[in-house]
Amino acid sequence: MMACPHSPGPGQAELLAQMRRFVEGADCSMENANALEVALDDGYPEDPVIQEFVTMLACYRPGGGAYLYDQKELAREMKRVLEGGGTK
């Protein structure tokens, strides 16, 4: 499964902090979601759980829409990833 929530190393602590800010509602901006998408994609290219979540991040819009994830949906999935439970 994903390494970052369980063993934070250099750079991973900030990644976890960004994810927590999103889950807590402190920073649900497109900029934060885009930064997370790139960092997770670059950091975990072989992790299928993370790659599925990267796809969700790519489909995020604060208000949602057809075929898009809104803030609430993405925060729920992000919380699952942080807890090591994967997505959906």
Tab-separated table of C-alpha atoms in Angstrom, residues 24-78:
chain	number	residue	atom	x	y	z
A	24	GLU	CA	-9.990	19.529	7.279
A	25	GLY	CA	-11.323	22.094	4.801
A	26	ALA	CA	-8.478	24.558	5.392
A	27	ASP	CA	-7.217	24.412	1.778
A	28	CYS	CA	-9.482	22.817	-0.810
A	29	SER	CA	-8.166	24.996	-3.621
A	30	MET	CA	-7.520	23.779	-7.135
A	31	GLU	CA	-3.889	24.790	-6.609
A	32	ASN	CA	-3.548	22.455	-3.617
A	33	ALA	CA	-5.309	19.619	-5.448
A	34	ASN	CA	-3.073	20.110	-8.501
A	35	ALA	CA	0.077	20.153	-6.350
A	36	LEU	CA	-1.029	16.962	-4.605
A	37	GLU	CA	-1.811	15.324	-7.941
A	38	VAL	CA	1.691	16.007	-9.270
A	39	ALA	CA	3.500	15.093	-6.035
A	40	LEU	CA	1.641	11.810	-5.616
A	41	ASP	CA	1.969	10.872	-9.285
A	42	ASP	CA	5.708	11.588	-9.252
A	43	GLY	CA	6.312	9.983	-5.865
A	44	TYR	CA	4.250	6.819	-6.248
A	45	PRO	CA	4.107	5.878	-9.959
A	46	GLU	CA	3.847	2.136	-9.267
A	47	ASP	CA	1.253	2.280	-6.468
A	48	PRO	CA	-2.168	1.410	-7.931
A	49	VAL	CA	-4.084	2.880	-4.976
A	50	ILE	CA	-2.260	6.185	-5.288
A	51	GLN	CA	-2.619	6.210	-9.065
A	52	GLU	CA	-6.383	5.752	-8.691
A	53	PHE	CA	-6.404	8.657	-6.252
A	54	VAL	CA	-4.304	10.774	-8.653
A	55	THR	CA	-7.063	10.247	-11.225
A	56	MET	CA	-9.613	11.470	-8.683
A	57	LEU	CA	-7.506	14.567	-8.032
A	58	ALA	CA	-7.380	15.222	-11.775
A	59	CYS	CA	-11.190	15.099	-11.822
A	60	TYR	CA	-11.644	17.514	-8.907
A	61	ARG	CA	-13.563	20.768	-9.130
A	62	PRO	CA	-14.707	22.565	-5.957
A	63	GLY	CA	-18.343	22.524	-7.093
A	64	GLY	CA	-18.213	19.107	-8.706
A	65	GLY	CA	-20.178	18.439	-11.872
A	66	ALA	CA	-20.721	15.652	-14.351
A	67	TYR	CA	-17.845	13.149	-14.056
A	68	LEU	CA	-16.121	15.369	-11.469
A	69	TYR	CA	-15.444	15.028	-7.749
A	70	ASP	CA	-16.517	17.857	-5.447
A	71	GLN	CA	-14.787	18.938	-2.236
A	72	LYS	CA	-16.762	16.606	0.033
A	73	GLU	CA	-16.239	13.524	-2.144
A	74	LEU	CA	-12.539	14.125	-2.607
A	75	ALA	CA	-11.971	14.869	1.089
A	76	ARG	CA	-13.683	11.569	1.988
A	77	GLU	CA	-11.452	9.627	-0.409
A	78	MET	CA	-8.346	11.525	0.712
